[in-house]
mmCIF file of C-alpha atoms and ligand atoms in Angstrom:
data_model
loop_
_atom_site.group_PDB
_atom_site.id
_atom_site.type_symbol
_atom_site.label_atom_id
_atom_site.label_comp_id
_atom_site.label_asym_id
_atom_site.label_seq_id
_atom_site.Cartn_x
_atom_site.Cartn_y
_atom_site.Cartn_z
ATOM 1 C CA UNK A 737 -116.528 -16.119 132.167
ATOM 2 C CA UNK A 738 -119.339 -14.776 134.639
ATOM 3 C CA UNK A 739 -119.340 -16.767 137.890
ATOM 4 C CA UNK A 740 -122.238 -18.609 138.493
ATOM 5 C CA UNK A 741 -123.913 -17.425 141.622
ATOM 6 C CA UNK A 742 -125.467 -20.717 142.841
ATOM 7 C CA UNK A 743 -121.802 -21.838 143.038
ATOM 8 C CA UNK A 744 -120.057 -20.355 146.425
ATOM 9 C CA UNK A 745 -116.346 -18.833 146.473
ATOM 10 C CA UNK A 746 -114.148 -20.608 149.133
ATOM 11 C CA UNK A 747 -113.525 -18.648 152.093
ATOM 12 C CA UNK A 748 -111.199 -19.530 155.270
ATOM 13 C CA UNK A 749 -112.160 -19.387 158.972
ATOM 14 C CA UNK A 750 -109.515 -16.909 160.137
ATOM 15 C CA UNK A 751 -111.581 -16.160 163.543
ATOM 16 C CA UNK A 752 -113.595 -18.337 165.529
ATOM 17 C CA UNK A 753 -114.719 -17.249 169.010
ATOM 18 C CA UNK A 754 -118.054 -17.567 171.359
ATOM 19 C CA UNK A 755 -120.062 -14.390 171.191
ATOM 20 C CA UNK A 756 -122.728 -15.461 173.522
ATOM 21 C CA UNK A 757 -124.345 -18.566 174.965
ATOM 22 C CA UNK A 758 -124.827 -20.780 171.581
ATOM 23 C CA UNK A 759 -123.886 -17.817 169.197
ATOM 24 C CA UNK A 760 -120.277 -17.589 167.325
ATOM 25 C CA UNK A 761 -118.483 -14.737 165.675
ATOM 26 C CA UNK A 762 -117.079 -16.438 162.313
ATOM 27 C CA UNK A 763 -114.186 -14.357 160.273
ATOM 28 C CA UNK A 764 -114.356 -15.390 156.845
ATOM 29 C CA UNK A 765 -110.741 -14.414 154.237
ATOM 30 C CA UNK A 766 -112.029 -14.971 150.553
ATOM 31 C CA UNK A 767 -110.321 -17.076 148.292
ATOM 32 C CA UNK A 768 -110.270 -18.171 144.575
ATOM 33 C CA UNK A 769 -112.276 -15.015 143.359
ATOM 34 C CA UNK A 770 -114.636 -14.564 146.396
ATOM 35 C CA UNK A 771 -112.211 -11.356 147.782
ATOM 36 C CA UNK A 772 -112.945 -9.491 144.352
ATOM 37 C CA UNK A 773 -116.963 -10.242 144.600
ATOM 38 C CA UNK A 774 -116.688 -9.094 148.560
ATOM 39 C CA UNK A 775 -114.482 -6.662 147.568
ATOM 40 C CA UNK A 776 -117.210 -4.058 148.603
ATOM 41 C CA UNK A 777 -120.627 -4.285 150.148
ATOM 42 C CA UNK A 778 -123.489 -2.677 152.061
ATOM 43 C CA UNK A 779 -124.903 -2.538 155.531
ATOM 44 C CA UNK A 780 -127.396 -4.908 155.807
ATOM 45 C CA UNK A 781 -126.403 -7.116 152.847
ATOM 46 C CA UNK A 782 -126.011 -11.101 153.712
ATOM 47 C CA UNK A 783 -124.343 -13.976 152.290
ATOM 48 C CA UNK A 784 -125.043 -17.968 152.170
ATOM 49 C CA UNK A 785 -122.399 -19.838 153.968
ATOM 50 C CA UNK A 786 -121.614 -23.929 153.709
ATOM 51 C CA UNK A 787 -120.656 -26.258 156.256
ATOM 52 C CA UNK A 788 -119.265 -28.848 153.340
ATOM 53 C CA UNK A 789 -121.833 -31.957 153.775
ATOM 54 C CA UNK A 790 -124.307 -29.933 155.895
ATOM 55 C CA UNK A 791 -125.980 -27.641 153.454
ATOM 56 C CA UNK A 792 -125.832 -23.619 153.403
ATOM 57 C CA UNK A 793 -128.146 -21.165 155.098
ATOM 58 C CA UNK A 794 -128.273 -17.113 154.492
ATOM 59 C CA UNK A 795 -126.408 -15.058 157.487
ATOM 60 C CA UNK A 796 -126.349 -11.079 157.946
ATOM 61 C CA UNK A 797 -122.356 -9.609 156.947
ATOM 62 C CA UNK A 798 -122.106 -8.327 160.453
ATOM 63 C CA UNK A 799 -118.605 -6.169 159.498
ATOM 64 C CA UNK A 800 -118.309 -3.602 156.835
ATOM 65 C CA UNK A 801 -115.717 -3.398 154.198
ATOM 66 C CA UNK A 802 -113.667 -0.226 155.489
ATOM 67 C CA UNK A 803 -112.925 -1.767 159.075
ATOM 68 C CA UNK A 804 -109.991 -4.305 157.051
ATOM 69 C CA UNK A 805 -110.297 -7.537 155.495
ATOM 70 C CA UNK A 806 -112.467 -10.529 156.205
ATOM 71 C CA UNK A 807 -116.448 -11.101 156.527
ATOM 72 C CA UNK A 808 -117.853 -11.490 159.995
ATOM 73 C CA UNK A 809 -120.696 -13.780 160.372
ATOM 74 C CA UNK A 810 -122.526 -14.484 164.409
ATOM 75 C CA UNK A 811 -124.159 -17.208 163.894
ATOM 76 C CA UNK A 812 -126.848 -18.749 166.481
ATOM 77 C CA UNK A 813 -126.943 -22.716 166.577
ATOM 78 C CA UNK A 814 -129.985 -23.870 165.511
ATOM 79 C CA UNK A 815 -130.283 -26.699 163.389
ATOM 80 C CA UNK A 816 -128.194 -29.000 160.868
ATOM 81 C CA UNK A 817 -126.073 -26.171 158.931
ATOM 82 C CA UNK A 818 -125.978 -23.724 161.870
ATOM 83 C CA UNK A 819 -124.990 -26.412 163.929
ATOM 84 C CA UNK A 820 -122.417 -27.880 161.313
ATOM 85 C CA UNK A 821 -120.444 -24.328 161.702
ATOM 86 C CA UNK A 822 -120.256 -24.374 165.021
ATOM 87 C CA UNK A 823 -118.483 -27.976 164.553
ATOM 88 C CA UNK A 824 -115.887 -25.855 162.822
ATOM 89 C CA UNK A 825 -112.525 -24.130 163.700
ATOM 90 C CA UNK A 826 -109.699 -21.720 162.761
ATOM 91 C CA UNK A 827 -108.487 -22.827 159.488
ATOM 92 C CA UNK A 828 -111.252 -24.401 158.325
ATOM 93 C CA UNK A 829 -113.039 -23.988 155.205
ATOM 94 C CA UNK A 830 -116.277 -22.905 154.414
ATOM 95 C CA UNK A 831 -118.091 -21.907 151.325
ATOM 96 C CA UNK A 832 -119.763 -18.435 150.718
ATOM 97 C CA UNK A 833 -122.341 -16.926 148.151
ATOM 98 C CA UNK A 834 -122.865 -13.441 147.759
ATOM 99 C CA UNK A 835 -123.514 -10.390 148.796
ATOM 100 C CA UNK A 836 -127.046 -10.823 148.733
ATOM 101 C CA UNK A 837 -129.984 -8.223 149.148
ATOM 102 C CA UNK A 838 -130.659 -4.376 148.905
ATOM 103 C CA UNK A 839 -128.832 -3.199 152.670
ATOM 104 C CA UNK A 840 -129.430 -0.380 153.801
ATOM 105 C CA UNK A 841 -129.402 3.497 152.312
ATOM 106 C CA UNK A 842 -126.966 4.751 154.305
ATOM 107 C CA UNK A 843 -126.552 7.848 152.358
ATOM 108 C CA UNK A 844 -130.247 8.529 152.247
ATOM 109 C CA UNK A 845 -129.724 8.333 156.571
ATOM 110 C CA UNK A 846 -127.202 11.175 156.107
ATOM 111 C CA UNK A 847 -128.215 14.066 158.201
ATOM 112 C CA UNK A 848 -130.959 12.254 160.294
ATOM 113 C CA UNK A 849 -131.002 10.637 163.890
ATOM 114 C CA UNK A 850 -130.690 7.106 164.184
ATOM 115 C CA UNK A 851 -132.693 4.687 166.294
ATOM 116 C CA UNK A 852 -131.371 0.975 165.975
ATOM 117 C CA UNK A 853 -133.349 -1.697 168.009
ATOM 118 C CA UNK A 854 -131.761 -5.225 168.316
ATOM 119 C CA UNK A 855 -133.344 -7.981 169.482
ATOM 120 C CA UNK A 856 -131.008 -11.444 170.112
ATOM 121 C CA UNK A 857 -129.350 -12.312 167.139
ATOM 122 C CA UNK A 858 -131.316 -9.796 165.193
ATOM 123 C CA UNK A 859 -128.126 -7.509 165.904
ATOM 124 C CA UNK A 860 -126.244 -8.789 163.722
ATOM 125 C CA UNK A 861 -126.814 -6.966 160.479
ATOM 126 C CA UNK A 862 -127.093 -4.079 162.772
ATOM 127 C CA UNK A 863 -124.024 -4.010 163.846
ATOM 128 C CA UNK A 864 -122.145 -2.690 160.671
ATOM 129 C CA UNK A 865 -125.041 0.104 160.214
ATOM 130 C CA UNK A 866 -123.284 1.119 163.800
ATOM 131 C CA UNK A 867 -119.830 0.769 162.627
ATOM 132 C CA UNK A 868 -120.333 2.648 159.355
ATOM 133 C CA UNK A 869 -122.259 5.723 161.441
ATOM 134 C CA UNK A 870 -119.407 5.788 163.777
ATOM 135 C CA UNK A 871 -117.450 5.574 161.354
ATOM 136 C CA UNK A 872 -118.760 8.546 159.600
ATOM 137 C CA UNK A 873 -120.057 10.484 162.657
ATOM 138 C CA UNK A 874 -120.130 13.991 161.815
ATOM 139 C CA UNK A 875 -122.688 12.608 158.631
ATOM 140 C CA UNK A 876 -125.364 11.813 161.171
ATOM 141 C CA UNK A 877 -127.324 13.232 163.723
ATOM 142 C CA UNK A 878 -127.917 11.638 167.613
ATOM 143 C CA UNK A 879 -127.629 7.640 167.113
ATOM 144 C CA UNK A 880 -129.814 5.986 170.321
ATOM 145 C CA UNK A 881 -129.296 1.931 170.067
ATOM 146 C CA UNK A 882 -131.868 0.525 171.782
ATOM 147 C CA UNK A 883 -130.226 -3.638 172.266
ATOM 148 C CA UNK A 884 -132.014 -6.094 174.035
ATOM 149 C CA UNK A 885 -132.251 -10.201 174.576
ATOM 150 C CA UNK A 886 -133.622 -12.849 177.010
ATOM 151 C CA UNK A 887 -130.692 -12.882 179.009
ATOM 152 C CA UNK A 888 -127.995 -11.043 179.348
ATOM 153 C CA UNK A 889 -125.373 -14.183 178.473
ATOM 154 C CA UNK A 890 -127.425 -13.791 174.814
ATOM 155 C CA UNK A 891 -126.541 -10.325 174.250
ATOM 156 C CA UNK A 892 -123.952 -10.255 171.478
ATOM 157 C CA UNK A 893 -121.279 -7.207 170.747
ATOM 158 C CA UNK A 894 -120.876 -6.759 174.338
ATOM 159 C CA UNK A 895 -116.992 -6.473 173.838
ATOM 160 C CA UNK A 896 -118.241 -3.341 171.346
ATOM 161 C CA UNK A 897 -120.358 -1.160 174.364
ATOM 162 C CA UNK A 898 -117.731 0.687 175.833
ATOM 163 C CA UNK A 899 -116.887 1.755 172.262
ATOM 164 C CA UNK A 900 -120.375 2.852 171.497
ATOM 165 C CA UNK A 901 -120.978 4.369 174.782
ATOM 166 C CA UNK A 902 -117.944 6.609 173.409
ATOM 167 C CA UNK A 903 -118.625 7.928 170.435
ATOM 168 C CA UNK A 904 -119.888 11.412 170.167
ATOM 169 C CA UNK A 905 -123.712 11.916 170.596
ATOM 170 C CA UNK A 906 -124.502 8.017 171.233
ATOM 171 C CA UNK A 907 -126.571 6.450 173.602
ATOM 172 C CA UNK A 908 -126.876 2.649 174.467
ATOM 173 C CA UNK A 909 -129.669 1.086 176.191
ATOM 174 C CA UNK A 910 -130.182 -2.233 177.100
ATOM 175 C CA UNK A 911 -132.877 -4.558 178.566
ATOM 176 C CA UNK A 912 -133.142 -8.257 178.984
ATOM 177 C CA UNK A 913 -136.496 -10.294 179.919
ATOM 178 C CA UNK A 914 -135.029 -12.443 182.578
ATOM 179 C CA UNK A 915 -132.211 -11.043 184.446
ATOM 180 C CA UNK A 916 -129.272 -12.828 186.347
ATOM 181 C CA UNK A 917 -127.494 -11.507 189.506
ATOM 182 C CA UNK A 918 -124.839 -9.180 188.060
ATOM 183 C CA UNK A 919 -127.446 -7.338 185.847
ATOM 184 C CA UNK A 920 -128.167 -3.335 186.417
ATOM 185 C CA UNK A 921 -129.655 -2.186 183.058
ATOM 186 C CA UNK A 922 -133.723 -2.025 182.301
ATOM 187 C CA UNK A 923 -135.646 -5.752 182.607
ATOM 188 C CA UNK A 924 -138.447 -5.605 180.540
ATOM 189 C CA UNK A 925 -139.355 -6.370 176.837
ATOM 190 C CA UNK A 926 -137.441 -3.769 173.858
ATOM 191 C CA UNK A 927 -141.038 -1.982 173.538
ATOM 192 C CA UNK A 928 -140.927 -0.799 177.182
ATOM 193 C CA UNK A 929 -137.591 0.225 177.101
ATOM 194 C CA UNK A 930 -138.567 2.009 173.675
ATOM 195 C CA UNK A 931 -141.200 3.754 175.453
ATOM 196 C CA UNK A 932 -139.160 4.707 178.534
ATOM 197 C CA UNK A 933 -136.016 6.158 176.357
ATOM 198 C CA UNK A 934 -138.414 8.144 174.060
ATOM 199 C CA UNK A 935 -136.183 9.094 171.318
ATOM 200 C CA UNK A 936 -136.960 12.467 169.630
ATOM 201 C CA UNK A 937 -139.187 11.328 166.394
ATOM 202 C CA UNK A 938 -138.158 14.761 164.364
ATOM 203 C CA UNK A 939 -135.801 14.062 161.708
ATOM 204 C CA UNK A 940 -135.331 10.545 162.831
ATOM 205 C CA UNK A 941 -135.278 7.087 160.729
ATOM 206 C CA UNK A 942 -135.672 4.010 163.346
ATOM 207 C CA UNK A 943 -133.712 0.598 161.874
ATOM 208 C CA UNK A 944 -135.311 -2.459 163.632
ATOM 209 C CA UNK A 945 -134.108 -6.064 163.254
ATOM 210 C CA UNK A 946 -135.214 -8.882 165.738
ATOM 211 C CA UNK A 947 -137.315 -12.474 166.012
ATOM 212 C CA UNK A 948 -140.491 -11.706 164.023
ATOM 213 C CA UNK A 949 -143.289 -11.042 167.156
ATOM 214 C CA UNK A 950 -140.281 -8.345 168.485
ATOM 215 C CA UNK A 951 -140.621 -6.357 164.580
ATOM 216 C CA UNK A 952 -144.013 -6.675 164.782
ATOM 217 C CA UNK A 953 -144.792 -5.114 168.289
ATOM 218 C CA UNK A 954 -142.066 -2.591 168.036
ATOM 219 C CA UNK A 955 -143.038 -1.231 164.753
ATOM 220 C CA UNK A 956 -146.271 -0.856 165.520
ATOM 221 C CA UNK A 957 -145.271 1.136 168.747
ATOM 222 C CA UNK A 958 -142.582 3.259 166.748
ATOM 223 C CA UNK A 959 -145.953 4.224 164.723
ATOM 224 C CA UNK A 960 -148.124 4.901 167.643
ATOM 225 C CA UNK A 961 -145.018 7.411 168.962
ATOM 226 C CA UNK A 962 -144.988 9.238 166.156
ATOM 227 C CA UNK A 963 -142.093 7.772 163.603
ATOM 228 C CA UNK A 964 -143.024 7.817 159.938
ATOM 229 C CA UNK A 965 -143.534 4.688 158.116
ATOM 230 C CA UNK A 966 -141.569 6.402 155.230
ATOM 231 C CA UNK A 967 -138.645 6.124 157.830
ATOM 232 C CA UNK A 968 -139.128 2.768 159.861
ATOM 233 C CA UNK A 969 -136.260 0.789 158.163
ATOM 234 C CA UNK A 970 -137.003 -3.861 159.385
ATOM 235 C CA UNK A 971 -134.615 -5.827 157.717
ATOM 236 C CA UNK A 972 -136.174 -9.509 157.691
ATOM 237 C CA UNK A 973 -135.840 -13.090 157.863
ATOM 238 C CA UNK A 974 -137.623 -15.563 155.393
ATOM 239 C CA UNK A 975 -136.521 -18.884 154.365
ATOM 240 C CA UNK A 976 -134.551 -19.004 151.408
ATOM 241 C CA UNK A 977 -132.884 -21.633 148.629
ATOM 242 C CA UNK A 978 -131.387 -19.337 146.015
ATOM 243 C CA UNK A 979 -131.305 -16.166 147.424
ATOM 244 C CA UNK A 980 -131.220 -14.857 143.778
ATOM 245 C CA UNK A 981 -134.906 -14.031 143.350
ATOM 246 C CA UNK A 982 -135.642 -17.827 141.250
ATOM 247 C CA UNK A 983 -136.919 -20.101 143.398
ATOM 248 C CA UNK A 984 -140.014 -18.195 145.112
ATOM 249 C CA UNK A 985 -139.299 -19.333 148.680
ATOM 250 C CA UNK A 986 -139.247 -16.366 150.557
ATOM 251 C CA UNK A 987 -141.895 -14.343 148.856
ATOM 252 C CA UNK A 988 -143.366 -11.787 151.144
ATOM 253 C CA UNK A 989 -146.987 -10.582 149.321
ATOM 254 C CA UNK A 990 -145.265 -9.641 145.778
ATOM 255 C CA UNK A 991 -142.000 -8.750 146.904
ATOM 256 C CA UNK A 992 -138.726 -11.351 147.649
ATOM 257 C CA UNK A 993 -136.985 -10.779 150.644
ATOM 258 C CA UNK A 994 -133.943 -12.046 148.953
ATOM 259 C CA UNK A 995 -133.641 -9.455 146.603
ATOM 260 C CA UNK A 996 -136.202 -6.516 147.299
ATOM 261 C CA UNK A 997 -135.221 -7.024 150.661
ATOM 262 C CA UNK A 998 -133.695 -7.655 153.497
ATOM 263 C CA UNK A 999 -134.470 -4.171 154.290
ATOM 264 C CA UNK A 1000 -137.575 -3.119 153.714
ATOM 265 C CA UNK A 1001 -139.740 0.147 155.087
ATOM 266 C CA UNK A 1002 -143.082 0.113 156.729
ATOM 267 C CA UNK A 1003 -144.644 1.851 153.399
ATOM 268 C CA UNK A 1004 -143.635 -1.252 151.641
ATOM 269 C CA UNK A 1005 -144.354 -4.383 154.137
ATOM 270 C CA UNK A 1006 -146.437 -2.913 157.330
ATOM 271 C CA UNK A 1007 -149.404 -4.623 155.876
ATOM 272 C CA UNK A 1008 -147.489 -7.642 156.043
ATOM 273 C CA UNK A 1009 -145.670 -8.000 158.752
ATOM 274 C CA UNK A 1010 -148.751 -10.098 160.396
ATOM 275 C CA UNK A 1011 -148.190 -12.980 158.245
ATOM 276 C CA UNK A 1012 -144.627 -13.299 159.003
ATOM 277 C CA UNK A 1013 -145.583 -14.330 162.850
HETATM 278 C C1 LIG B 462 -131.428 -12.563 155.292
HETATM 279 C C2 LIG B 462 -131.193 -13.466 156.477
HETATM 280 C C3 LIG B 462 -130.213 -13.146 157.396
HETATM 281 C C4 LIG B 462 -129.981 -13.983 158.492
HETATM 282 N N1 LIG B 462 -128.992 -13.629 159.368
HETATM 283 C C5 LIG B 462 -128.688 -14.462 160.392
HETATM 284 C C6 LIG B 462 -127.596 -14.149 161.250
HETATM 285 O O1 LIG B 462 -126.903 -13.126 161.099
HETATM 286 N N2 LIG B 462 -127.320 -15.032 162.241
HETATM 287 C C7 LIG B 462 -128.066 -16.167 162.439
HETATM 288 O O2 LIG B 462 -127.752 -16.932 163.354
HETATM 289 N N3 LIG B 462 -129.108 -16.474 161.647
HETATM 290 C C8 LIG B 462 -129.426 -15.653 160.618
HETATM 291 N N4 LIG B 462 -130.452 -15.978 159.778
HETATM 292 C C9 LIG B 462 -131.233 -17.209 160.056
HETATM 293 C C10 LIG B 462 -130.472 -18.412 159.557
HETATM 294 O O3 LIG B 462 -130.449 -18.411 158.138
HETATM 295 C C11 LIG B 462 -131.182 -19.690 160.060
HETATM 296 O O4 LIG B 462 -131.021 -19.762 161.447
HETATM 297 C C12 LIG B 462 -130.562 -20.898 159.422
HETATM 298 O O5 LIG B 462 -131.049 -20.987 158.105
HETATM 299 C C13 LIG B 462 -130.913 -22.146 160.167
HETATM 300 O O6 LIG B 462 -130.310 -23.205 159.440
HETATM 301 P P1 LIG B 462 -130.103 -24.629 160.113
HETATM 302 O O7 LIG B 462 -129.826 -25.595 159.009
HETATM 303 O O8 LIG B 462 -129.120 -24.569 161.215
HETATM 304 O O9 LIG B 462 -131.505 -24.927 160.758
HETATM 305 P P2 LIG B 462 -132.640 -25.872 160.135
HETATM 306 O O10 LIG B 462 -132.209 -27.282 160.396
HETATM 307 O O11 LIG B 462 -132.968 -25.455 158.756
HETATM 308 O O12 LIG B 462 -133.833 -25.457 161.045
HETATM 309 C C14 LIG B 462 -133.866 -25.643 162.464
HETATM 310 C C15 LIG B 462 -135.197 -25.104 162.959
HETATM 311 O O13 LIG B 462 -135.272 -23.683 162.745
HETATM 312 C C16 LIG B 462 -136.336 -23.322 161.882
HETATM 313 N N5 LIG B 462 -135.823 -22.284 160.971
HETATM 314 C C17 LIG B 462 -134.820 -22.365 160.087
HETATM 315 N N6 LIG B 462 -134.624 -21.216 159.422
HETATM 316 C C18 LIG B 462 -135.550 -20.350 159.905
HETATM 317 C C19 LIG B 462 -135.886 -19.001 159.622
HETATM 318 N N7 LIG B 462 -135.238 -18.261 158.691
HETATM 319 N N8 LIG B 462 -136.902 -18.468 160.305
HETATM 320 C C20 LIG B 462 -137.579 -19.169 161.225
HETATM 321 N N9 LIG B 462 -137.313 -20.453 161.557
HETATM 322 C C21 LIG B 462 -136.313 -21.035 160.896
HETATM 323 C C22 LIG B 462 -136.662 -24.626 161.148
HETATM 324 O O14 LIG B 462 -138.022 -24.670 160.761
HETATM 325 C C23 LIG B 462 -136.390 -25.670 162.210
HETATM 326 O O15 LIG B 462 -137.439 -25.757 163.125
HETATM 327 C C24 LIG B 462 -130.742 -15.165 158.677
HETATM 328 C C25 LIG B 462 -131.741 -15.497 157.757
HETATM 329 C C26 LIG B 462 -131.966 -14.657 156.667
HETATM 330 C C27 LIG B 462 -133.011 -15.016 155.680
HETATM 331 S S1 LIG B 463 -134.807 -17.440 148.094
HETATM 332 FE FE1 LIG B 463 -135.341 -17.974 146.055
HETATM 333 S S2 LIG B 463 -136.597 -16.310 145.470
HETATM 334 FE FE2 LIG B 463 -135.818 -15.670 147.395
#
């Protein structure tokens, strides 16, 4: 019998552990079906988690499949759901729906130079875009990752730098707004450091995820310095309820970010963008 997809698999909280101020890593092992129907997914693809008797909101898959078993979640507290996981612990139980959305074309990036800009939380479903390119280094060209946040206790991955900083032909950057004591990196907002870094725009595809006003601004500078719409990859946030293309929630002009999306290109939403600030 086909699984219903409005029903989630049971997964178990094998890893819990702060990532930054208000923001938790979650490792999720699939049970009772859910490991066949994670069994494989994309960069950039998310999934609905429950906190039982809190309700279930849509998260990024911040891992990808090849890096071993589990589903790694950061999750910022925000309200009732987001809150209710952070309640949680190791060996707790949550439930999970998915994968959900388009992710990213990874093998259409083959070949080209990759600009990722993260903004807070918004590096989440970045994160296993750099995993699967270091991963697979010698099938892409220079990869710049342009990270920022409004302080530098919000920046997640920072365990993960030193790795990045590492691998061949990668650069990190990193800016905050407001910086504390200990900070040396750029202060300023992501566009300035965009603009200061300059990547190359020839051959290049530029993958932007962030709060909304940080997509807007930076895509529109990304334009201005050159990069092709064809090749400015957002992924988005909307709010959802089924996450299955049904319900209409998170309709963005004709197109659901659910399923057409998260990942869209400027060709298909630049118009748009406005109306998601
Ligand atoms: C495809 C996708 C991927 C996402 N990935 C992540 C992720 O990796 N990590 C993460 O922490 N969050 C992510 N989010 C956002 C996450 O789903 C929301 O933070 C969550 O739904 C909040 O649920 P809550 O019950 O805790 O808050 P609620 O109680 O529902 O809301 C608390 C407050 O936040 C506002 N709010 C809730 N959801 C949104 C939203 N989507 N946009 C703007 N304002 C909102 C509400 O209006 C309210 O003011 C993602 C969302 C989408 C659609
Ligand atoms: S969340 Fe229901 S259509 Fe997208």
């Amino acid at each position: 019998m086909n699984h219903n997809p409005m029903k989630p698999y049971l997964g178990k909280l094998v890893e819990v552990r702060d990532l930054a101020t208000e923001i938790k890593l979650f490792r999720v092992e699939m049970s009772n079906g859910g490991s066949e129907a994670f069994r494989t997914f994309q960069p950039g693809q998310f999934a609905f988690i429950s906190s039982f008797g809190q309700g279930e909101a849509p998260f990024g898959i911040a891992n990808i499949a090849e890096r071993g078993p589990g589903l790694d979640f950061a999750v910022a507290r925000l309200g009732s759901v987001t809150s209710g996981l952070h309640e949680l612990g190791e060996g707790d139980t949550v439930g999970v729906r998915g994968p959900l959305g388009n992710g990213f074309p990874m093998d259409k990036f083959k070949g080209k130079n990759l600009v990722v800009l993260g903004g807070g939380i918004g590096g989440a479903p970045l994160r296993p875009v750099i995993q699967h390119v270091l991963d697979h280094r010698s099938d892409y060209g220079a990869l710049t990752i342009i990270w920022a946040a409004r302080r530098p206790d919000l920046l997640v991955f920072t365990e993960e730098y030193d790795e990045w900083r590492a691998a061949p032909d990668t650069s990190l950057h990193l800016t905050v707004d407001t910086p504390d004591e200990k900070w040396d990196h750029n202060v300023g907002l992501i566009t300035q450091l965009l603009e200061k870094v300059a990547p190359a725009t020839e051959n290049a595809v530029t993958i932007t995820c962030g709060p909304p006003v940080m997509i807007f601004h930076t895509t529109r500078l990304l334009e201005k310095m050159g990069f092709l719409p064809a090749w400015n990859y957002v992924t988005l946030e909307a709010r959802m309820h089924c996450g299955l293309g049904k319900c209409g929630r998170c309709n963005l002009g004709e197109k659901y970010v659910c399923v057409d999306g998260p990942v869209f290109n400027m060709v298909e939403v630049g118009s748009l963008l406005e109306t998601f600030l």
